[in-house]
Short mmCIF file of C-alpha atoms in Angstrom, two decimals:
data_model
loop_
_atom_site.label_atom_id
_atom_site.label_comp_id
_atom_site.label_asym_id
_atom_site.label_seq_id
_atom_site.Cartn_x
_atom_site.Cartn_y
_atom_site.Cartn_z
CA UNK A 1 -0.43 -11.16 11.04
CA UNK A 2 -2.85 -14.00 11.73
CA UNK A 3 -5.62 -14.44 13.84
CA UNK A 4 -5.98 -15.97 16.03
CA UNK A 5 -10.92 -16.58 12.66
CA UNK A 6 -18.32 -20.11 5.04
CA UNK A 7 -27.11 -22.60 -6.77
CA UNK A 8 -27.88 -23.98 -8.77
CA UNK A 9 -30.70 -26.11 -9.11
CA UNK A 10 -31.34 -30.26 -8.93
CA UNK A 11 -31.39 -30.99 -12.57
CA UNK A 12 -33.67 -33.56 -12.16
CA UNK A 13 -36.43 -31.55 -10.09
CA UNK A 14 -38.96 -29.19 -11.69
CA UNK A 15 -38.48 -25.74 -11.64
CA UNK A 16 -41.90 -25.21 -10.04
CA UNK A 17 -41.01 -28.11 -7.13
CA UNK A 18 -37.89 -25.81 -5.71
CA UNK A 19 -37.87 -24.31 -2.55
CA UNK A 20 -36.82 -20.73 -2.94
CA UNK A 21 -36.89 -19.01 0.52
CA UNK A 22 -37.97 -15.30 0.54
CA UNK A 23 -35.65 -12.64 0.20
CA UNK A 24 -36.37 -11.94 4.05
CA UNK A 25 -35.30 -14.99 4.99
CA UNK A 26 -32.02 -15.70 3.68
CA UNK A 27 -29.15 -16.51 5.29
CA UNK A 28 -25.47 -16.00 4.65
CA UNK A 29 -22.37 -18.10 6.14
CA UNK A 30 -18.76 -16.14 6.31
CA UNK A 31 -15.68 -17.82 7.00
CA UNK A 32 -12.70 -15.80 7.38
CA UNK A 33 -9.46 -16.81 6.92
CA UNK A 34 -6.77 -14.18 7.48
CA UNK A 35 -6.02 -11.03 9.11
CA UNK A 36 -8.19 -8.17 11.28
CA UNK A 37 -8.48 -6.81 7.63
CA UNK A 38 -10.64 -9.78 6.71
CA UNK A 39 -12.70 -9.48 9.61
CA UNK A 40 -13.55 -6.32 8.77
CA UNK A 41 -14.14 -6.95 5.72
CA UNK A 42 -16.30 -10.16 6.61
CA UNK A 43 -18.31 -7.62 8.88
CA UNK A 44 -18.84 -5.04 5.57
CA UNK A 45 -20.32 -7.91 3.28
CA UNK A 46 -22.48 -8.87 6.05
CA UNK A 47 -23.87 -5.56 6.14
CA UNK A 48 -24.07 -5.02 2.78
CA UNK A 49 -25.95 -8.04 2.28
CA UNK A 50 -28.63 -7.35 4.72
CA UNK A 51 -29.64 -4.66 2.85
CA UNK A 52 -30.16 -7.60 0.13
CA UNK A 53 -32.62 -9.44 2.67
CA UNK A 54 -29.32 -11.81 4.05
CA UNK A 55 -29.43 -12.65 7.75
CA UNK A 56 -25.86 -14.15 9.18
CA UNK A 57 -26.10 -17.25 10.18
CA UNK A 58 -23.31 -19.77 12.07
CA UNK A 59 -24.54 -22.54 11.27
CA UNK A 60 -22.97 -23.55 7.36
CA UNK A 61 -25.67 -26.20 6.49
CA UNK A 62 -28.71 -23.57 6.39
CA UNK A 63 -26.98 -20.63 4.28
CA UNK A 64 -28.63 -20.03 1.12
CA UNK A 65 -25.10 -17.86 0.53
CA UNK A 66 -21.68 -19.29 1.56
CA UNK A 67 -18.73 -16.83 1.58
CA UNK A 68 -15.23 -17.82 2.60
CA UNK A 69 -13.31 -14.52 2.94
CA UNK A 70 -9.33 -15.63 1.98
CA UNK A 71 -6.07 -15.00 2.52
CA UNK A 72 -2.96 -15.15 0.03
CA UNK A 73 -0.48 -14.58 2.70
CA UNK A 74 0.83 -18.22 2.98
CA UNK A 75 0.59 -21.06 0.56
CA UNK A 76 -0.92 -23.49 3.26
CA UNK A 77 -3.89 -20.17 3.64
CA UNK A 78 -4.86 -20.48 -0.32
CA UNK A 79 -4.70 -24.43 -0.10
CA UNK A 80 -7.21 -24.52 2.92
CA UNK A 81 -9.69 -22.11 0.56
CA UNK A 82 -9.61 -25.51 -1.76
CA UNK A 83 -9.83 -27.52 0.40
CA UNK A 84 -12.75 -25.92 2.19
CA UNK A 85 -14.47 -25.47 -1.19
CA UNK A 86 -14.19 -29.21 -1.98
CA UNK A 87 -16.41 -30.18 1.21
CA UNK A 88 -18.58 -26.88 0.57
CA UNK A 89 -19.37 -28.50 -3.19
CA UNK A 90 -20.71 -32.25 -1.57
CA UNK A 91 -22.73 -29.60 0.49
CA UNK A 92 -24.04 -28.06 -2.57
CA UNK A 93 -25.16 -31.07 -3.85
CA UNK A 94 -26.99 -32.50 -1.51
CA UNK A 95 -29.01 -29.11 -0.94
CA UNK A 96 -29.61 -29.25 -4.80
CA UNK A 97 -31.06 -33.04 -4.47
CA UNK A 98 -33.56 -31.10 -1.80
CA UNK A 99 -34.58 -28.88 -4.13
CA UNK A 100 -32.80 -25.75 -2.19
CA UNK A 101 -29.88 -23.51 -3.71
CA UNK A 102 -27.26 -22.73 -2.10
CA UNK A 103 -24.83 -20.07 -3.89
CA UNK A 104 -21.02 -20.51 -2.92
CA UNK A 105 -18.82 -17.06 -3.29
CA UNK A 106 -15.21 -16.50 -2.58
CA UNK A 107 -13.51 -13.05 -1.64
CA UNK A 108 -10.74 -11.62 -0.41
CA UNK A 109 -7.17 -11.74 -1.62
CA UNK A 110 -6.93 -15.37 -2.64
CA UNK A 111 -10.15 -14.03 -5.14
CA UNK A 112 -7.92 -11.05 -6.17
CA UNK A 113 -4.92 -13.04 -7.08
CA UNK A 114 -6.22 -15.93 -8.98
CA UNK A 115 -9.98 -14.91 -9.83
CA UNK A 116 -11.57 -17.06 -12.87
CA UNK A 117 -8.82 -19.99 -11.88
CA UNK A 118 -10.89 -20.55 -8.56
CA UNK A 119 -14.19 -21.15 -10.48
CA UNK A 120 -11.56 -23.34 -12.99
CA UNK A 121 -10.54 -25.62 -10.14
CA UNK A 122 -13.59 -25.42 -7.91
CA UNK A 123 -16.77 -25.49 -10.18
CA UNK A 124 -19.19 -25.38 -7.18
CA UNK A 125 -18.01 -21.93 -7.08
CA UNK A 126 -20.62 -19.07 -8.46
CA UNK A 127 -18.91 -15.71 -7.59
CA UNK A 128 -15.51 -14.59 -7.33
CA UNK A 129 -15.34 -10.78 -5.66
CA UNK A 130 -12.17 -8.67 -4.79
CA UNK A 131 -11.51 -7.41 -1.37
CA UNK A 132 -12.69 -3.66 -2.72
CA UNK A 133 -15.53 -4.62 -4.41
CA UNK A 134 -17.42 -5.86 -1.62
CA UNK A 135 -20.00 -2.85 -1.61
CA UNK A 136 -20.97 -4.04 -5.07
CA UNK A 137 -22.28 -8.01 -3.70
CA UNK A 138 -26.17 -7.70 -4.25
CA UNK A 139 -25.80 -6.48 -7.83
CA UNK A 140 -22.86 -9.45 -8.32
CA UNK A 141 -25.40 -12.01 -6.19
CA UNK A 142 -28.50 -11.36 -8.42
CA UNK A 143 -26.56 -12.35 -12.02
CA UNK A 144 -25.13 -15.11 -9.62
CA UNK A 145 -28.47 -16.23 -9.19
CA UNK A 146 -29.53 -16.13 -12.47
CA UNK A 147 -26.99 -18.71 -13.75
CA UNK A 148 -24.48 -16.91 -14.51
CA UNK A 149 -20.64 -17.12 -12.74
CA UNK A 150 -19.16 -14.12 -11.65
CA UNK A 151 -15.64 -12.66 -11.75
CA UNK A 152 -15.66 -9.51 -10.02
CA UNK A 153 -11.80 -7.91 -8.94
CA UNK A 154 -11.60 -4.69 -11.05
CA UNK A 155 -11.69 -2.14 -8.80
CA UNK A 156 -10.78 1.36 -7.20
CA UNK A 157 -10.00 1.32 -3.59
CA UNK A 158 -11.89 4.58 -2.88
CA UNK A 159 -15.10 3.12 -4.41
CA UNK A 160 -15.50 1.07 -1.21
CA UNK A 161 -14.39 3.85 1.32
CA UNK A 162 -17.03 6.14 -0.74
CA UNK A 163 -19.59 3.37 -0.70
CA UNK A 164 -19.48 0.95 2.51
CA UNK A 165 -22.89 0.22 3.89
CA UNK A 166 -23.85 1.42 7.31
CA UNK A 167 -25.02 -1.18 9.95
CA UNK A 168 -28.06 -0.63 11.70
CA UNK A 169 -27.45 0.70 15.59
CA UNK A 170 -28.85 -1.99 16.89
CA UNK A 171 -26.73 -4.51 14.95
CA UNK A 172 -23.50 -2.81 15.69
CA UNK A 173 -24.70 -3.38 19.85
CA UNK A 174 -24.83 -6.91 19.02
CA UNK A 175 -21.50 -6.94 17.85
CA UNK A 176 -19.96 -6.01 21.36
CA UNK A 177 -17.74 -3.30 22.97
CA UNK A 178 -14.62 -3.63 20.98
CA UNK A 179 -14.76 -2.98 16.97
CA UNK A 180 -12.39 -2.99 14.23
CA UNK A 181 -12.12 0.32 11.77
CA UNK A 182 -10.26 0.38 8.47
CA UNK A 183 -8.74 3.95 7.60
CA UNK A 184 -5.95 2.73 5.28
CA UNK A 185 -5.82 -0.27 2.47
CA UNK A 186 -3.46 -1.14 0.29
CA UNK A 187 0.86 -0.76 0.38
CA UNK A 188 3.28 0.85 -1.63
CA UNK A 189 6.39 -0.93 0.12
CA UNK A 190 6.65 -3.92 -2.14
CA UNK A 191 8.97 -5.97 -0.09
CA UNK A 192 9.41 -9.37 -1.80
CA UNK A 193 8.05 -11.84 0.06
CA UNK A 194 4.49 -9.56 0.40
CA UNK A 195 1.92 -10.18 -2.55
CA UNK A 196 -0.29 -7.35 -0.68
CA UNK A 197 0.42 -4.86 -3.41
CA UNK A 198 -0.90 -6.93 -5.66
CA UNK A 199 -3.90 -7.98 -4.11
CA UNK A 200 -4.92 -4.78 -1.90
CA UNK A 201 -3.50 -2.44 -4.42
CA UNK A 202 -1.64 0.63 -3.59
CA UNK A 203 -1.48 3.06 -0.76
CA UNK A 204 -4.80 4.74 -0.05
CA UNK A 205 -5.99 6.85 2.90
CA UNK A 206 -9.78 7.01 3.65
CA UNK A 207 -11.18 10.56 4.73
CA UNK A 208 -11.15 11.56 7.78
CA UNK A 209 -14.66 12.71 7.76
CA UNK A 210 -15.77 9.32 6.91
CA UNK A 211 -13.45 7.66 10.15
CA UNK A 212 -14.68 10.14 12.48
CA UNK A 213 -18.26 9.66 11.82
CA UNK A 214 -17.91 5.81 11.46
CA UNK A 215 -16.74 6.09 14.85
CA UNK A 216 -19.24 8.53 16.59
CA UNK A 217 -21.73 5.48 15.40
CA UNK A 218 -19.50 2.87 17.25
CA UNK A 219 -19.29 4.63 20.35
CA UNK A 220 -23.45 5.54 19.89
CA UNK A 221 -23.50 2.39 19.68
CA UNK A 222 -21.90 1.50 23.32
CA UNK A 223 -18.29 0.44 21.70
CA UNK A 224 -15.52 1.32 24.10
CA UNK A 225 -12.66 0.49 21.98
CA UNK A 226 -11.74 1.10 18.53
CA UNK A 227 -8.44 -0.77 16.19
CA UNK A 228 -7.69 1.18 13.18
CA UNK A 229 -6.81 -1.01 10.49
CA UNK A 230 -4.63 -0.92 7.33
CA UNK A 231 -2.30 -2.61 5.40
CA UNK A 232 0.28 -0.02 6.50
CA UNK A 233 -1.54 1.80 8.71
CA UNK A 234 0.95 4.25 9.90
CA UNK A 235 1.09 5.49 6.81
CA UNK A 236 -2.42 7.17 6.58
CA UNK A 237 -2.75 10.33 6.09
CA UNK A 238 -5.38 12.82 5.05
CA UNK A 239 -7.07 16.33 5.01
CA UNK A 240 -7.82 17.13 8.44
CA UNK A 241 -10.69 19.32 9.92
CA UNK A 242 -8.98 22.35 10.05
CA UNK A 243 -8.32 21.62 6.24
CA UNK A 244 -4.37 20.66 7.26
CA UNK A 245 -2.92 17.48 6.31
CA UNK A 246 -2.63 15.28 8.77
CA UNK A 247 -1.02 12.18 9.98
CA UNK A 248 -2.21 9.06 12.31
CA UNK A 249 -0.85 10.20 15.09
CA UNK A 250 -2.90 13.22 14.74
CA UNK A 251 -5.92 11.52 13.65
CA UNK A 252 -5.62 9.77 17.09
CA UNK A 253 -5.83 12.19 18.96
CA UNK A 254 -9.69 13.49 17.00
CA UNK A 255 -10.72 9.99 18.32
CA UNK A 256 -10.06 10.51 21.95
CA UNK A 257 -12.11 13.47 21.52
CA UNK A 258 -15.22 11.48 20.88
CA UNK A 259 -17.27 10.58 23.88
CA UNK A 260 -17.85 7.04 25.29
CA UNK A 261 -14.77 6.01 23.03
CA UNK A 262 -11.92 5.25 25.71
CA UNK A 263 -9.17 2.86 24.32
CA UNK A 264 -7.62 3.26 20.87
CA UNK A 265 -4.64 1.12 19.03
CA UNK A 266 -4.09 0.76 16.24
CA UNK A 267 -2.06 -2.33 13.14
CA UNK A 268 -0.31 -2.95 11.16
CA UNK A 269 2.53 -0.86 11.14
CA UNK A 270 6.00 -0.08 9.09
CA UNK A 271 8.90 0.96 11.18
CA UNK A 272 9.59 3.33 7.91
CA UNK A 273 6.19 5.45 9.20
CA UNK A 274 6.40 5.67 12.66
CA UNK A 275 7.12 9.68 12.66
CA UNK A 276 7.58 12.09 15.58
CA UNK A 277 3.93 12.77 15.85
CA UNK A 278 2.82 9.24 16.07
CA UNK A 279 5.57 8.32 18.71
CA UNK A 280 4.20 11.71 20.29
CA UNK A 281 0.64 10.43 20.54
CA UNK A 282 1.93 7.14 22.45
CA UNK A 283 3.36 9.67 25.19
CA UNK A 284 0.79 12.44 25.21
CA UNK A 285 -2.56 10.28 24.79
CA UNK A 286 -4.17 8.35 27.46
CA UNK A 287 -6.11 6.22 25.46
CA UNK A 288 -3.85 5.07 23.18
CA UNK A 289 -2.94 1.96 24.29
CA UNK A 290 0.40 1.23 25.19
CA UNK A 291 0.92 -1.86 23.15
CA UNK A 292 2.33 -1.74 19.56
CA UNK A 293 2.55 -4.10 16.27
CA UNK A 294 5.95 -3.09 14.90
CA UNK A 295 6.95 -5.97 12.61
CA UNK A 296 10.80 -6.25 11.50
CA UNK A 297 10.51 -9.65 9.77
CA UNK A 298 14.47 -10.12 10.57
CA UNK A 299 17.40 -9.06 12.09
CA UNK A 300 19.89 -9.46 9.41
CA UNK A 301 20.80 -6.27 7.58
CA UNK A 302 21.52 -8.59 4.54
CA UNK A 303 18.30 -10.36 4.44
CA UNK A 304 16.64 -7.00 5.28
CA UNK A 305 18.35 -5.60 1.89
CA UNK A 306 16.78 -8.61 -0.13
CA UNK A 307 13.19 -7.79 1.38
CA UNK A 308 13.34 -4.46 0.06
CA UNK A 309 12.46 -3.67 3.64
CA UNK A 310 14.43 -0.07 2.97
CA UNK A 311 15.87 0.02 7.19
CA UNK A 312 18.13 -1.78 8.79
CA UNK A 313 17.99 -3.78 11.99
CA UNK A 314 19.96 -0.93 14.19
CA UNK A 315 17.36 1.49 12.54
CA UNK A 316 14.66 -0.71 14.08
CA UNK A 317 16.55 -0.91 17.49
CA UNK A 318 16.93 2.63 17.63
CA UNK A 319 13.15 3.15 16.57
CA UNK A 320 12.47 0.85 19.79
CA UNK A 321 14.68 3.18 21.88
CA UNK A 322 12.82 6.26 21.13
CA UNK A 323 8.89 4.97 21.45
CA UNK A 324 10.04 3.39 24.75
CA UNK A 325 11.60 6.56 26.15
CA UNK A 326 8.20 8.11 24.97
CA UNK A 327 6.28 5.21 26.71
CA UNK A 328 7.81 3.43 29.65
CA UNK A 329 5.42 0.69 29.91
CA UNK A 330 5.07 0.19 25.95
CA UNK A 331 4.58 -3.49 25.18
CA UNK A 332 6.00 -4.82 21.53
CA UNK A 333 4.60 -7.10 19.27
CA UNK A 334 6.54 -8.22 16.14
CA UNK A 335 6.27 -10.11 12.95
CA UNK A 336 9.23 -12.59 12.18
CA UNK A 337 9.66 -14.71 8.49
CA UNK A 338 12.26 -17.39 8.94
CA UNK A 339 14.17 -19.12 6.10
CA UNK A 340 13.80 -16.20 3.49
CA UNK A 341 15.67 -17.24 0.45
CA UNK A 342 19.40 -16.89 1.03
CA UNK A 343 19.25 -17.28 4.63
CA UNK A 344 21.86 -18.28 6.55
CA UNK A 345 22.84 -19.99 10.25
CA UNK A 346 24.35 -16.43 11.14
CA UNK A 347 21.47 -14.80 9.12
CA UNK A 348 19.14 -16.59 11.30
CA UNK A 349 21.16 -15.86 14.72
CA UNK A 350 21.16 -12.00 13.84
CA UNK A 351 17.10 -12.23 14.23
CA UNK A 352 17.83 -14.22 17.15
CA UNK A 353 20.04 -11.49 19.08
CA UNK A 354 17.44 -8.96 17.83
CA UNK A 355 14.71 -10.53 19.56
CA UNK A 356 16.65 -10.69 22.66
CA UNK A 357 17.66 -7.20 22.71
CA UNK A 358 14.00 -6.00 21.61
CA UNK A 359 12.39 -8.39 24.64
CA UNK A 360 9.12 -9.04 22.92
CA UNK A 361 5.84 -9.32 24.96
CA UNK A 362 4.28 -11.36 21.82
CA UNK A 363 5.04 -11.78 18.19
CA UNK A 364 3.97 -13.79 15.01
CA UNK A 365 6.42 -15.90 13.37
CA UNK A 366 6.34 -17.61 10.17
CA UNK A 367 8.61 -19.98 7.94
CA UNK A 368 8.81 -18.58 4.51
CA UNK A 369 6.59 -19.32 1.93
CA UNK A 370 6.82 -18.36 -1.49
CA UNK A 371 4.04 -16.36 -3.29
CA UNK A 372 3.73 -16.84 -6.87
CA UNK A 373 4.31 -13.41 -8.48
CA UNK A 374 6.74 -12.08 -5.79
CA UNK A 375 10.02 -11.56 -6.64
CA UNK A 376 10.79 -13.85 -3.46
CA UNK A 377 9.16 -16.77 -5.22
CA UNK A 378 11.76 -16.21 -8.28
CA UNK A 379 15.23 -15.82 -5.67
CA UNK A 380 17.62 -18.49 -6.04
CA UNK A 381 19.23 -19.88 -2.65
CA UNK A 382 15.54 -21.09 -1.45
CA UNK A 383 16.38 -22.23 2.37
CA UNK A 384 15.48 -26.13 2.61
CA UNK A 385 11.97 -27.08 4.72
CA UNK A 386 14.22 -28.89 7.48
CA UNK A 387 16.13 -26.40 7.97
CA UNK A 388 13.25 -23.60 8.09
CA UNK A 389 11.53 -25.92 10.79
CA UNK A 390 14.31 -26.00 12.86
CA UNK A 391 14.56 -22.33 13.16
CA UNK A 392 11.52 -21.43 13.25
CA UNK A 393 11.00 -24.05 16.32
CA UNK A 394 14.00 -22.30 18.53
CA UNK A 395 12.71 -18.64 17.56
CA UNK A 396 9.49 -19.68 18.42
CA UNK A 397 10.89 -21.09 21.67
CA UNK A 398 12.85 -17.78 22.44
CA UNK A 399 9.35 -15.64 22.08
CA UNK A 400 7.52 -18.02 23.84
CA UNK A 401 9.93 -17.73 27.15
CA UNK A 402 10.09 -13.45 26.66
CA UNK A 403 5.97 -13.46 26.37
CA UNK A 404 5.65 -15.92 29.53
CA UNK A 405 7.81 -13.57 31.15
CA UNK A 406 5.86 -10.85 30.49
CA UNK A 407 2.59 -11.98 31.48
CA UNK A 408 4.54 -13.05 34.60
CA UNK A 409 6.10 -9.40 35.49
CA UNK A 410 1.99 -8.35 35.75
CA UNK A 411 1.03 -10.94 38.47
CA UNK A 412 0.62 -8.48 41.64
CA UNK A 413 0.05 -5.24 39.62
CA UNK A 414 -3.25 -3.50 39.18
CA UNK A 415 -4.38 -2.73 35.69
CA UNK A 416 -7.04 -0.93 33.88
CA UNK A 417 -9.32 -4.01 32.60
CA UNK A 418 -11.90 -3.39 29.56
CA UNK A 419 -15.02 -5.76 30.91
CA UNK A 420 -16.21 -7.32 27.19
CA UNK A 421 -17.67 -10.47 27.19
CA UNK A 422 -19.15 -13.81 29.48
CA UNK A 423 -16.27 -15.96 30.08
CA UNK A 424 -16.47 -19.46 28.61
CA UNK A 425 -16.80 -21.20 32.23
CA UNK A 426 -19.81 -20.16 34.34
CA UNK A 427 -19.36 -17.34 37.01
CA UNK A 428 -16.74 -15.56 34.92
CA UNK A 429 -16.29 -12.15 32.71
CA UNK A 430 -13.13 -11.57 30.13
CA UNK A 431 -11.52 -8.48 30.03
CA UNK A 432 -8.92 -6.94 27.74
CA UNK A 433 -5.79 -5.64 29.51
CA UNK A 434 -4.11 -2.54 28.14
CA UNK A 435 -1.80 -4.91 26.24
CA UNK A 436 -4.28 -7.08 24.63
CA UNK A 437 -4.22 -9.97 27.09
CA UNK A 438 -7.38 -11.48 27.58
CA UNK A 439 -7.87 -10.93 32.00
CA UNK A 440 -10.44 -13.28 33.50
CA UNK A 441 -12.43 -11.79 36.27
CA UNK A 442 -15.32 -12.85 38.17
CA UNK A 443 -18.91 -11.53 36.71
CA UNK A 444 -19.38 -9.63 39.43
CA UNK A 445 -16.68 -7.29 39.26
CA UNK A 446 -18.12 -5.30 36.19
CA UNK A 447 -20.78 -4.97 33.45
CA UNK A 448 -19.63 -5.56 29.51
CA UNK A 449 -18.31 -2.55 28.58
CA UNK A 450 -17.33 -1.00 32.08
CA UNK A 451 -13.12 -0.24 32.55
CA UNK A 452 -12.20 -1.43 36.30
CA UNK A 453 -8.99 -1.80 38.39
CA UNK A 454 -8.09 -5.14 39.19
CA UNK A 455 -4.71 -6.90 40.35
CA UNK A 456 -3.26 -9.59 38.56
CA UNK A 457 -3.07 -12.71 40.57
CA UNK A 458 -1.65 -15.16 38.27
CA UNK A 459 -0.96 -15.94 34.64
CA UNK A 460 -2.73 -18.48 32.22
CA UNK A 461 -1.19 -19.81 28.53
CA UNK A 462 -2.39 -16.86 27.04
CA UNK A 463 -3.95 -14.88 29.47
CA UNK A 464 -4.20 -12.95 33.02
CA UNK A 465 -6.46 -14.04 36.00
CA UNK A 466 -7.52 -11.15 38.36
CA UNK A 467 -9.96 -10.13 41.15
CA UNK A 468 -11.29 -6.47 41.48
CA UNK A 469 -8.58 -4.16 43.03
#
């Protein structure tokens, strides 16, 4: 799912003429690249950094440390990371003819996959670190500094839960009312087109002590909605409180205990591990949020079969059934891969009727793209470019009309709105409706952070425009 998102010295200076700023006053530049993983993720280097004496900064020209947090999702994703590196190395070099270093590090999956072959092709590059190795930066920085180029992706996924860095109160305020919370990385699906197993690594589950008091310091810290995160993140589970196992759906629930939080959701999900619990929580709990990522990736039982997606589409359908008789007023949000190898016009047409039977109120969709190392990339029958644009142009057309329809079915309704940020044009606020819409209020109608009424009066491109109720 994407988002919607970064020394060496002058050879012919002195040592002793370099301009090495303080440890205090560094500054580190993320770009991120990817999914609400990598944000997170983005977020956890930045913290663990500061405790190195690394301030964020926006601005890429005064980073003493530039970090470009990738994605291996899509080819076009890893060819940007090269891209972006080639203009980050002319950077480089002209800090180096001022005498200042500037140390260029990539992470994430694109680091996991191809590791020393990024410092191969981009030699500006210092540090390569894994997506669970993050914890581990200042140690990985300080040989980085010293000369020497770093390759760091071995890892155990439980070393990062165990050892995450905390973020100051005060810097999780600045961060807003809204926050991002991983409690499960990795999948142990394996469909073919997904190279996720091989750069997250398997299945794992972080402790529920561990989510429950990350997120007693987010609502401390004036947060007023939480997204739990993982790969497959319906498929967490873990020892509970009461020493029980327990599931997401129950986990849920322990967050609407905790006070100040009111709004929970929750991505990315597998229709395989949406169990009675979960489905229970959408109908029982009031702040869960009645909106839902349920990716199907196709509506062809055939093409389902050769992306080891293990259901079939009338399994999906009837999945749909049951969380909507749980939760009348459930939104659904997809994923959709067009032009999988093998593909055909009635292939294609299958996903089509899906959609139209599903009614979507917003979905991702993608035209395939094969990932070295995926048994996709080796299938036979690969589905010509043309023909992948053309289809993915009238899907895209068919979820455009069902989430313009949606937005329009609100206009005259009152909603809960979450009050989070200034709006870009003077005068205004943004708000997030229950189902992830941005809402555009005046400022008047509510401090960041406060949950008001309001009545939708009309719909934007991709958002709502109301006045207080």
């Amino acid at each position: 799912m994407e988002l919607n998102t970064i020394e060496r010295d002058d050879l012919g200076a002195a040592a002793e003429d370099l301009v090495v700023p303080p440890a205090a006053t560094r500054k580190v530049f993320v770009k991120t690249y990817g999914c609400q993983m990598n944000v997170y993720d983005s977020q956890r280097m930045t913290d663990a950094l500061a405790i190195d004496g690394y301030a964020a900064t926006d601005a890429i020209g005064e980073a003493d440390l530039v970090l470009l947090n990738t994605c291996h999702i899509r080819e076009k994703a890893a060819e940007k990371v090269y891209s972006e590196l080639g203009r980050i190395r002319e950077l480089k070099a002209e800090r180096a003819k001022a005498g200042r270093e500037m140390l260029v590090g990539v992470a994430g999956c694109v680091a996991q996959a191809e590791g020393a072959e990024i410092i191969r092709r981009s030699p500006a590059v210092d540090l390569v670190i894994g997506p669970q190795t993050y914890h581990r930066l200042p140690a990985v920085l300080a040989k980085a500094r010293s000369g020497e180029k770093i390759v760091e992706t071995d890892y155990a996924v439980e070393d990062k839960f165990e050892h995450l860095p905390q973020p100051k109160r005060a810097e999780l305020i600045r961060r807003g009312v809204t926050a991002f919370l991983t409690v499960q990385e990795g999948c142990d699906k394996f469909c073919t087109f997904c190279v996720v197993p091989y750069t997250r690594g398997s299945e794992v589950s972080r402790p529920v002590a561990q989510i429950v008091a990350e997120a007693e310091r987010l609502a401390d810290a004036g947060v007023r909605e939480v997204t739990l995160l993982g790969q497959n993140v319906n498929a967490w589970h873990g020892r509970g409180e009461d020493s029980e196992e327990w599931g997401l759906g129950r986990l849920l629930f322990r967050l609407a205990e905790i006070p100040g939080l009111a709004r929970l959701r929750y991505t990315t999900s597998h229709p395989r591990d949406m169990d009675d619990e979960l489905i229970a929580a959408h109908r029982d709990l009031p702040a869960l949020m009645p909106y839902l990522h349920l990716p199907v990736q196709s509506g062809s039982d055939r093409i389902l079969k050769a992306m080891n997606r293990r259901h079939m589409a009338k399994d999906y359908l009837t999945l749909i059934d049951r969380i909507r008789a749980a939760r009348n007023d459930i939104a659904l949000s997809g994923d959709f891969i067009v032009g999988f190898p093998g593909e055909t016009e009635a292939d294609f047409e299958a996903t089509m009727q899906l959609v139209k039977d599903v009614n979507y109120a917003s979905a991702f969709s993608f035209k395939y793209s094969p990932r070295p190392g995926t048994p996709g990339a080796e299938m036979n029958d690969q589905v010509p470019e043309a023909v992948k644009d053309e289809r993915l142009q009238r899907l895209q057309a068919l979820l455009l009309k069902q989430q313009r329809h949606f937005g329009a079915s609100l206009v005259g309704r009152t909603i809960d709105t979450l009050v989070e940020k200034p709006g870009r044009q003077a005068g205004q606020k943004v708000g997030r409706s229950p189902w992830l819409q941005p809402v555009i209020v005046d400022e008047k109608a509510g401090e960041i952070g406060d949950i008001i009424q309001v009545r939708i009066t009309k719909t934007g491109y991709n958002s709502l425009f109301a006045e207080l109720a």
